[in-house]
Amino acid sequence: MKPGVDFIGVSVGAVVFNNNDEVFLSKRSQNCKNERGCWEFPGGSVEFGDTMKDTIIREMQEELGVTIEVAEHLSPIDHIIPEEGQHWVTSTFIAKIIDGTPKIMEPEKCEEIGWFTLDEIKDIPISIATRISYEQLLQKNIH
């Protein structure tokens, strides 16, 4: 049984700002389970017994080599991907890096990373969940 395919999966993401009001994005590799080649607020699947907060802290450490501090929780998202037959419920957290510099630790999942202004995000291919979280940020005027 596969989360997101055979049953609704649960995932988390992190919006991380730097001191220049840019947000960190990672580009999904061609090996990812969905939305390959899209940029996203990084994150991952919640594993049984883990809290969402613990999951995003772990995922950021494993995938990007950084320690984050979670500051705020955006509204949960129905992340439905009809063309791939997937349904996820995603929670995105606003966080800051408290240790480390982002680097690609799992190249099979991530092919590129970078910092973008909120204005630049509208012009690049981003995942559905990232688009919805981005819209929430704009509505709340968070940056």
CSV table of N, CA and C in Angstrom, one decimal:
chain,number,residue,atom,x,y,z
A,1,MET,N,0.8,-1.2,0.0
A,1,MET,CA,0.0,0.0,0.0
A,1,MET,C,0.9,1.2,0.0
A,2,LYS,N,0.6,2.2,-0.9
A,2,LYS,CA,1.4,3.4,-1.0
A,2,LYS,C,0.6,4.6,-0.5
A,3,PRO,N,1.2,5.4,0.4
A,3,PRO,CA,0.5,6.6,0.8
A,3,PRO,C,0.3,7.6,-0.4
A,4,GLY,N,-0.8,8.3,-0.4
A,4,GLY,CA,-1.1,9.2,-1.5
A,4,GLY,C,-1.7,8.5,-2.7
A,5,VAL,N,-1.6,7.2,-2.8
A,5,VAL,CA,-2.1,6.5,-3.9
A,5,VAL,C,-3.2,5.5,-3.4
A,6,ASP,N,-2.9,4.7,-2.5
A,6,ASP,CA,-3.9,3.7,-2.0
A,6,ASP,C,-4.7,4.2,-0.8
A,7,PHE,N,-4.2,5.3,-0.2
A,7,PHE,CA,-4.9,6.0,0.8
A,7,PHE,C,-4.3,7.4,0.9
A,8,ILE,N,-5.0,8.3,1.5
A,8,ILE,CA,-4.5,9.7,1.6
A,8,ILE,C,-3.2,9.8,2.4
A,9,GLY,N,-2.2,10.4,1.8
A,9,GLY,CA,-0.9,10.5,2.4
A,9,GLY,C,-0.9,11.8,3.2
A,10,VAL,N,0.0,11.9,4.2
A,10,VAL,CA,0.2,13.1,5.0
A,10,VAL,C,1.6,13.5,4.8
A,11,SER,N,1.8,14.8,4.5
A,11,SER,CA,3.1,15.3,4.3
A,11,SER,C,3.3,16.7,4.9
A,12,VAL,N,4.5,17.2,5.0
A,12,VAL,CA,4.8,18.5,5.6
A,12,VAL,C,5.8,19.2,4.7
A,13,GLY,N,5.8,20.5,4.8
A,13,GLY,CA,6.8,21.3,4.0
A,13,GLY,C,7.2,22.5,4.9
A,14,ALA,N,8.3,23.2,4.5
A,14,ALA,CA,8.8,24.3,5.3
A,14,ALA,C,9.1,25.5,4.4
A,15,VAL,N,8.5,26.6,4.7
A,15,VAL,CA,8.8,27.9,4.1
A,15,VAL,C,9.9,28.5,5.0
A,16,VAL,N,11.1,28.6,4.4
A,16,VAL,CA,12.3,29.2,5.1
A,16,VAL,C,12.7,30.5,4.5
A,17,PHE,N,12.6,31.5,5.2
A,17,PHE,CA,13.1,32.9,4.8
A,17,PHE,C,14.5,33.1,5.2
A,18,ASN,N,15.2,33.9,4.3
A,18,ASN,CA,16.6,34.4,4.8
A,18,ASN,C,16.4,35.9,5.1
A,19,ASN,N,17.5,36.5,5.4
A,19,ASN,CA,17.5,37.9,5.8
A,19,ASN,C,17.2,38.9,4.7
A,20,ASN,N,17.2,38.4,3.5
A,20,ASN,CA,16.9,39.2,2.3
A,20,ASN,C,15.4,39.0,1.9
A,21,ASP,N,14.6,38.4,2.7
A,21,ASP,CA,13.2,38.2,2.4
A,21,ASP,C,13.0,37.2,1.2
A,22,GLU,N,14.0,36.4,1.0
A,22,GLU,CA,13.9,35.3,0.0
A,22,GLU,C,13.5,34.0,0.7
A,23,VAL,N,12.8,33.1,-0.1
A,23,VAL,CA,12.5,31.8,0.4
A,23,VAL,C,13.3,30.8,-0.3
A,24,PHE,N,13.5,29.7,0.5
A,24,PHE,CA,14.3,28.6,0.0
A,24,PHE,C,13.4,27.6,-0.7
A,25,LEU,N,13.8,27.2,-1.9
A,25,LEU,CA,13.1,26.1,-2.7
A,25,LEU,C,14.0,25.0,-3.1
A,26,SER,N,13.5,23.8,-3.3
A,26,SER,CA,14.2,22.7,-3.9
A,26,SER,C,13.5,22.2,-5.1
A,27,LYS,N,14.2,21.7,-6.0
A,27,LYS,CA,13.6,21.2,-7.3
A,27,LYS,C,13.6,19.7,-7.2
A,28,ARG,N,12.4,19.2,-7.4
A,28,ARG,CA,12.1,17.7,-7.3
A,28,ARG,C,12.8,17.0,-8.5
A,29,SER,N,13.5,15.9,-8.2
A,29,SER,CA,14.2,15.2,-9.2
A,29,SER,C,13.2,14.3,-10.0
A,30,GLN,N,13.7,13.7,-11.1
A,30,GLN,CA,12.9,12.8,-11.9
A,30,GLN,C,12.6,11.5,-11.2
A,31,ASN,N,13.2,11.2,-10.1
A,31,ASN,CA,13.0,10.0,-9.3
A,31,ASN,C,11.9,10.2,-8.3
A,32,CYS,N,11.3,11.4,-8.1
A,32,CYS,CA,10.3,11.7,-7.1
A,32,CYS,C,9.0,11.0,-7.4
A,33,LYS,N,8.2,10.7,-6.4
A,33,LYS,CA,6.9,10.0,-6.6
A,33,LYS,C,5.9,10.9,-7.3
A,34,ASN,N,6.1,12.2,-7.4
A,34,ASN,CA,5.1,13.0,-8.1
A,34,ASN,C,5.7,14.4,-8.4
A,35,GLU,N,5.1,15.1,-9.3
A,35,GLU,CA,5.4,16.5,-9.6
A,35,GLU,C,6.9,16.7,-9.9
A,36,ARG,N,7.5,15.8,-10.7
A,36,ARG,CA,8.9,15.8,-11.0
A,36,ARG,C,9.3,17.1,-11.7
A,37,GLY,N,10.4,17.7,-11.4
A,37,GLY,CA,10.9,18.9,-12.0
A,37,GLY,C,10.3,20.1,-11.5
A,38,CYS,N,9.4,20.0,-10.6
A,38,CYS,CA,8.8,21.2,-10.0
A,38,CYS,C,9.6,21.7,-8.8
A,39,TRP,N,9.6,23.0,-8.6
A,39,TRP,CA,10.2,23.6,-7.4
A,39,TRP,C,9.2,23.5,-6.2
A,40,GLU,N,9.7,23.4,-5.0
A,40,GLU,CA,8.8,23.3,-3.9
A,40,GLU,C,9.4,23.8,-2.6
A,41,PHE,N,8.6,24.1,-1.6
A,41,PHE,CA,9.0,24.3,-0.3
A,41,PHE,C,9.3,22.9,0.2
A,42,PRO,N,10.6,22.6,0.6
A,42,PRO,CA,11.0,21.2,0.9
A,42,PRO,C,10.3,20.6,2.0
A,43,GLY,N,10.2,19.3,2.1
A,43,GLY,CA,9.5,18.6,3.1
A,43,GLY,C,9.5,17.1,2.8
A,44,GLY,N,8.5,16.4,3.3
A,44,GLY,CA,8.4,15.0,3.1
A,44,GLY,C,7.2,14.4,3.8
A,45,SER,N,7.1,13.1,3.7
A,45,SER,CA,6.0,12.3,4.3
A,45,SER,C,6.1,12.1,5.8
A,46,VAL,N,5.0,12.2,6.4
A,46,VAL,CA,4.9,12.0,7.9
A,46,VAL,C,4.9,10.5,8.1
A,47,GLU,N,5.8,10.0,8.9
A,47,GLU,CA,5.9,8.6,9.2
A,47,GLU,C,5.1,8.2,10.5
A,48,PHE,N,4.6,7.0,10.5
A,48,PHE,CA,3.8,6.6,11.7
A,48,PHE,C,4.5,6.9,13.0
A,49,GLY,N,3.8,7.5,13.9
A,49,GLY,CA,4.4,7.8,15.2
A,49,GLY,C,5.1,9.2,15.3
A,50,ASP,N,5.4,9.8,14.2
A,50,ASP,CA,6.1,11.1,14.2
A,50,ASP,C,5.0,12.2,14.2
A,51,THR,N,5.3,13.3,14.8
A,51,THR,CA,4.5,14.5,14.7
A,51,THR,C,4.8,15.2,13.4
A,52,MET,N,4.0,16.1,13.0
A,52,MET,CA,4.3,16.9,11.8
A,52,MET,C,5.5,17.7,12.0
A,53,LYS,N,5.6,18.4,13.2
A,53,LYS,CA,6.7,19.2,13.5
A,53,LYS,C,8.0,18.4,13.5
A,54,ASP,N,8.0,17.3,14.2
A,54,ASP,CA,9.2,16.4,14.2
A,54,ASP,C,9.6,16.0,12.8
A,55,THR,N,8.6,15.7,12.0
A,55,THR,CA,8.9,15.3,10.6
A,55,THR,C,9.6,16.4,9.8
A,56,ILE,N,9.1,17.6,9.9
A,56,ILE,CA,9.7,18.6,9.0
A,56,ILE,C,11.1,19.0,9.6
A,57,ILE,N,11.3,18.9,10.8
A,57,ILE,CA,12.7,19.1,11.4
A,57,ILE,C,13.6,18.0,10.9
A,58,ARG,N,13.2,16.8,11.0
A,58,ARG,CA,14.0,15.6,10.5
A,58,ARG,C,14.2,15.7,9.0
A,59,GLU,N,13.2,16.0,8.2
A,59,GLU,CA,13.4,16.0,6.8
A,59,GLU,C,14.3,17.1,6.3
A,60,MET,N,14.3,18.3,6.9
A,60,MET,CA,15.2,19.3,6.6
A,60,MET,C,16.7,19.0,6.9
A,61,GLN,N,16.8,18.2,8.0
A,61,GLN,CA,18.2,17.8,8.4
A,61,GLN,C,18.7,16.7,7.4
A,62,GLU,N,17.8,15.7,7.1
A,62,GLU,CA,18.2,14.6,6.2
A,62,GLU,C,18.4,15.1,4.8
A,63,GLU,N,17.5,15.9,4.3
A,63,GLU,CA,17.6,16.2,2.9
A,63,GLU,C,18.5,17.4,2.5
A,64,LEU,N,18.7,18.3,3.5
A,64,LEU,CA,19.4,19.6,3.2
A,64,LEU,C,20.5,19.9,4.2
A,65,GLY,N,20.6,19.1,5.3
A,65,GLY,CA,21.7,19.3,6.2
A,65,GLY,C,21.6,20.5,7.1
A,66,VAL,N,20.4,21.0,7.3
A,66,VAL,CA,20.2,22.2,8.2
A,66,VAL,C,19.2,21.8,9.3
A,67,THR,N,19.4,22.6,10.4
A,67,THR,CA,18.5,22.5,11.6
A,67,THR,C,17.6,23.7,11.5
A,68,ILE,N,16.3,23.4,11.6
A,68,ILE,CA,15.4,24.5,11.6
A,68,ILE,C,14.6,24.7,12.9
A,69,GLU,N,14.1,25.9,13.1
A,69,GLU,CA,13.2,26.1,14.2
A,69,GLU,C,11.9,26.5,13.6
A,70,VAL,N,10.8,25.8,14.0
A,70,VAL,CA,9.5,26.1,13.5
A,70,VAL,C,8.9,27.3,14.2
A,71,ALA,N,8.3,28.2,13.4
A,71,ALA,CA,7.7,29.5,14.0
A,71,ALA,C,6.2,29.5,13.9
A,72,GLU,N,5.7,29.0,12.8
A,72,GLU,CA,4.2,29.2,12.5
A,72,GLU,C,3.8,28.1,11.6
A,73,HIS,N,2.5,27.7,11.7
A,73,HIS,CA,1.9,26.7,10.9
A,73,HIS,C,0.8,27.3,10.0
A,74,LEU,N,1.0,27.2,8.7
A,74,LEU,CA,0.0,27.7,7.8
A,74,LEU,C,-1.2,26.7,7.8
A,75,SER,N,-2.3,27.0,7.1
A,75,SER,CA,-3.5,26.2,7.0
A,75,SER,C,-3.1,24.9,6.2
A,76,PRO,N,-3.6,23.7,6.7
A,76,PRO,CA,-3.4,22.5,5.9
A,76,PRO,C,-4.0,22.6,4.5
A,77,ILE,N,-3.5,21.8,3.6
A,77,ILE,CA,-3.8,21.9,2.2
A,77,ILE,C,-4.3,20.5,1.7
A,78,ASP,N,-5.3,20.5,0.9
A,78,ASP,CA,-5.6,19.3,0.1
A,78,ASP,C,-4.8,19.3,-1.1
A,79,HIS,N,-3.8,18.5,-1.2
A,79,HIS,CA,-2.8,18.4,-2.3
A,79,HIS,C,-3.2,17.3,-3.2
A,80,ILE,N,-4.1,17.6,-4.1
A,80,ILE,CA,-4.7,16.5,-5.0
A,80,ILE,C,-4.0,16.7,-6.4
A,81,ILE,N,-3.5,15.6,-6.8
A,81,ILE,CA,-2.8,15.6,-8.1
A,81,ILE,C,-3.5,14.6,-9.1
A,82,PRO,N,-4.6,15.1,-9.7
A,82,PRO,CA,-5.4,14.2,-10.5
A,82,PRO,C,-4.7,13.4,-11.6
A,83,GLU,N,-3.8,14.1,-12.3
A,83,GLU,CA,-3.1,13.4,-13.4
A,83,GLU,C,-2.1,12.3,-13.0
A,84,GLU,N,-1.8,12.3,-11.7
A,84,GLU,CA,-0.9,11.3,-11.1
A,84,GLU,C,-1.7,10.3,-10.2
A,85,GLY,N,-3.0,10.6,-10.0
A,85,GLY,CA,-3.8,9.7,-9.2
A,85,GLY,C,-3.4,9.7,-7.7
A,86,GLN,N,-3.0,10.9,-7.2
A,86,GLN,CA,-2.6,11.0,-5.9
A,86,GLN,C,-3.3,12.1,-5.1
A,87,HIS,N,-3.4,11.8,-3.8
A,87,HIS,CA,-4.1,12.7,-2.8
A,87,HIS,C,-3.3,12.8,-1.5
A,88,TRP,N,-2.8,13.9,-1.2
A,88,TRP,CA,-2.1,14.2,0.0
A,88,TRP,C,-2.7,15.3,0.8
A,89,VAL,N,-2.6,15.2,2.1
A,89,VAL,CA,-2.9,16.4,3.0
A,89,VAL,C,-1.6,16.9,3.5
A,90,THR,N,-1.3,18.2,3.1
A,90,THR,CA,0.0,18.8,3.4
A,90,THR,C,-0.1,19.9,4.4
A,91,SER,N,0.7,19.9,5.4
A,91,SER,CA,0.8,21.0,6.3
A,91,SER,C,2.2,21.7,6.1
A,92,THR,N,2.1,23.0,5.9
A,92,THR,CA,3.4,23.8,5.7
A,92,THR,C,3.7,24.7,6.9
A,93,PHE,N,4.9,24.7,7.3
A,93,PHE,CA,5.4,25.4,8.5
A,93,PHE,C,6.3,26.6,8.0
A,94,ILE,N,6.2,27.7,8.6
A,94,ILE,CA,7.2,28.7,8.4
A,94,ILE,C,8.3,28.5,9.4
A,95,ALA,N,9.5,28.5,9.0
A,95,ALA,CA,10.6,28.1,9.8
A,95,ALA,C,11.8,29.0,9.5
A,96,LYS,N,12.8,28.9,10.4
A,96,LYS,CA,14.1,29.6,10.1
A,96,LYS,C,15.2,28.6,10.3
A,97,ILE,N,16.3,28.8,9.6
A,97,ILE,CA,17.5,27.9,9.8
A,97,ILE,C,18.2,28.4,11.0
A,98,ILE,N,18.5,27.5,11.9
A,98,ILE,CA,19.3,27.9,13.1
A,98,ILE,C,20.7,27.3,13.1
A,99,ASP,N,20.9,26.4,12.2
A,99,ASP,CA,22.3,25.8,12.0
A,99,ASP,C,22.5,25.2,10.7
A,100,GLY,N,23.6,25.5,10.0
A,100,GLY,CA,23.9,24.9,8.7
A,100,GLY,C,23.6,25.8,7.6
A,101,THR,N,24.1,25.3,6.4
A,101,THR,CA,23.8,25.9,5.1
A,101,THR,C,23.2,24.9,4.2
A,102,PRO,N,22.1,25.2,3.6
A,102,PRO,CA,21.4,24.1,2.8
A,102,PRO,C,22.3,23.6,1.7
A,103,LYS,N,22.3,22.3,1.6
A,103,LYS,CA,23.0,21.6,0.5
A,103,LYS,C,22.3,20.3,0.2
A,104,ILE,N,22.4,19.8,-1.0
A,104,ILE,CA,21.7,18.7,-1.5
A,104,ILE,C,22.3,17.4,-0.9
A,105,MET,N,21.6,16.8,0.0
A,105,MET,CA,22.0,15.6,0.7
A,105,MET,C,21.5,14.3,0.1
A,106,GLU,N,20.4,14.4,-0.6
A,106,GLU,CA,19.7,13.3,-1.3
A,106,GLU,C,19.5,13.6,-2.7
A,107,PRO,N,20.5,13.5,-3.6
A,107,PRO,CA,20.4,13.9,-5.0
A,107,PRO,C,19.4,13.1,-5.8
A,108,GLU,N,19.0,11.9,-5.2
A,108,GLU,CA,17.9,11.1,-5.9
A,108,GLU,C,16.6,11.8,-5.7
A,109,LYS,N,16.4,12.7,-4.8
A,109,LYS,CA,15.1,13.4,-4.5
A,109,LYS,C,15.2,14.8,-5.0
A,110,CYS,N,16.3,15.4,-5.0
A,110,CYS,CA,16.4,16.9,-5.2
A,110,CYS,C,17.6,17.1,-6.2
A,111,GLU,N,17.3,17.9,-7.3
A,111,GLU,CA,18.3,18.1,-8.3
A,111,GLU,C,18.9,19.5,-8.3
A,112,GLU,N,18.2,20.4,-7.5
A,112,GLU,CA,18.7,21.8,-7.5
A,112,GLU,C,18.1,22.5,-6.3
A,113,ILE,N,18.7,23.5,-5.8
A,113,ILE,CA,18.2,24.3,-4.6
A,113,ILE,C,18.5,25.8,-4.9
A,114,GLY,N,17.7,26.7,-4.2
A,114,GLY,CA,18.0,28.1,-4.4
A,114,GLY,C,17.1,29.0,-3.6
A,115,TRP,N,17.5,30.2,-3.5
A,115,TRP,CA,16.7,31.2,-2.8
A,115,TRP,C,16.0,32.1,-3.8
A,116,PHE,N,14.7,32.4,-3.6
A,116,PHE,CA,13.9,33.2,-4.5
A,116,PHE,C,13.1,34.2,-3.8
A,117,THR,N,12.9,35.4,-4.4
A,117,THR,CA,11.9,36.3,-3.9
A,117,THR,C,10.5,35.8,-4.1
A,118,LEU,N,9.6,36.3,-3.3
A,118,LEU,CA,8.2,35.8,-3.5
A,118,LEU,C,7.7,36.2,-4.9
A,119,ASP,N,8.2,37.3,-5.4
A,119,ASP,CA,7.8,37.7,-6.8
A,119,ASP,C,8.3,36.8,-7.8
A,120,GLU,N,9.6,36.2,-7.6
A,120,GLU,CA,10.2,35.3,-8.6
A,120,GLU,C,9.4,34.0,-8.7
A,121,ILE,N,8.8,33.6,-7.6
A,121,ILE,CA,8.2,32.3,-7.5
A,121,ILE,C,7.0,32.1,-8.5
A,122,LYS,N,6.3,33.2,-8.8
A,122,LYS,CA,5.2,33.1,-9.7
A,122,LYS,C,5.6,32.8,-11.1
A,123,ASP,N,6.9,32.9,-11.4
A,123,ASP,CA,7.3,32.7,-12.8
A,123,ASP,C,8.1,31.3,-13.0
A,124,ILE,N,8.1,30.5,-12.0
A,124,ILE,CA,8.8,29.2,-12.1
A,124,ILE,C,7.8,28.1,-11.9
A,125,PRO,N,8.1,26.9,-12.4
A,125,PRO,CA,7.1,25.8,-12.2
A,125,PRO,C,7.2,25.3,-10.7
A,126,ILE,N,6.2,25.4,-10.0
A,126,ILE,CA,6.2,25.0,-8.6
A,126,ILE,C,5.1,23.9,-8.4
A,127,SER,N,5.3,23.1,-7.4
A,127,SER,CA,4.3,22.1,-7.0
A,127,SER,C,3.0,22.7,-6.6
A,128,ILE,N,1.9,21.8,-6.7
A,128,ILE,CA,0.6,22.3,-6.3
A,128,ILE,C,0.6,22.8,-4.8
A,129,ALA,N,1.2,22.0,-3.9
A,129,ALA,CA,1.2,22.4,-2.5
A,129,ALA,C,2.0,23.6,-2.3
A,130,THR,N,3.0,23.8,-3.0
A,130,THR,CA,3.8,25.0,-2.9
A,130,THR,C,3.0,26.2,-3.4
A,131,ARG,N,2.3,26.1,-4.5
A,131,ARG,CA,1.5,27.1,-5.0
A,131,ARG,C,0.4,27.6,-4.0
A,132,ILE,N,-0.2,26.6,-3.3
A,132,ILE,CA,-1.3,26.9,-2.4
A,132,ILE,C,-0.6,27.6,-1.1
A,133,SER,N,0.5,27.1,-0.7
A,133,SER,CA,1.2,27.7,0.5
A,133,SER,C,1.7,29.1,0.1
A,134,TYR,N,2.1,29.3,-1.1
A,134,TYR,CA,2.6,30.6,-1.6
A,134,TYR,C,1.4,31.6,-1.5
A,135,GLU,N,0.2,31.2,-2.0
A,135,GLU,CA,-0.9,32.0,-2.0
A,135,GLU,C,-1.3,32.4,-0.5
A,136,GLN,N,-1.2,31.4,0.4
A,136,GLN,CA,-1.5,31.7,1.8
A,136,GLN,C,-0.5,32.7,2.3
A,137,LEU,N,0.8,32.6,2.0
A,137,LEU,CA,1.8,33.6,2.4
A,137,LEU,C,1.4,35.0,1.9
A,138,LEU,N,1.0,35.1,0.7
A,138,LEU,CA,0.6,36.4,0.1
A,138,LEU,C,-0.6,37.0,0.8
A,139,GLN,N,-1.6,36.1,1.1
A,139,GLN,CA,-2.8,36.6,1.8
A,139,GLN,C,-2.6,37.1,3.2
A,140,LYS,N,-1.6,36.4,3.8
A,140,LYS,CA,-1.3,36.8,5.2
A,140,LYS,C,-0.3,37.9,5.2
A,141,ASN,N,0.3,38.2,4.1
A,141,ASN,CA,1.4,39.2,3.9
A,141,ASN,C,2.6,38.9,4.8
A,142,ILE,N,2.9,37.6,4.8
A,142,ILE,CA,4.1,37.1,5.5
A,142,ILE,C,5.3,37.1,4.7
A,143,HIS,N,6.4,37.7,5.2
A,143,HIS,CA,7.7,37.7,4.6
A,143,HIS,C,8.7,38.3,5.5
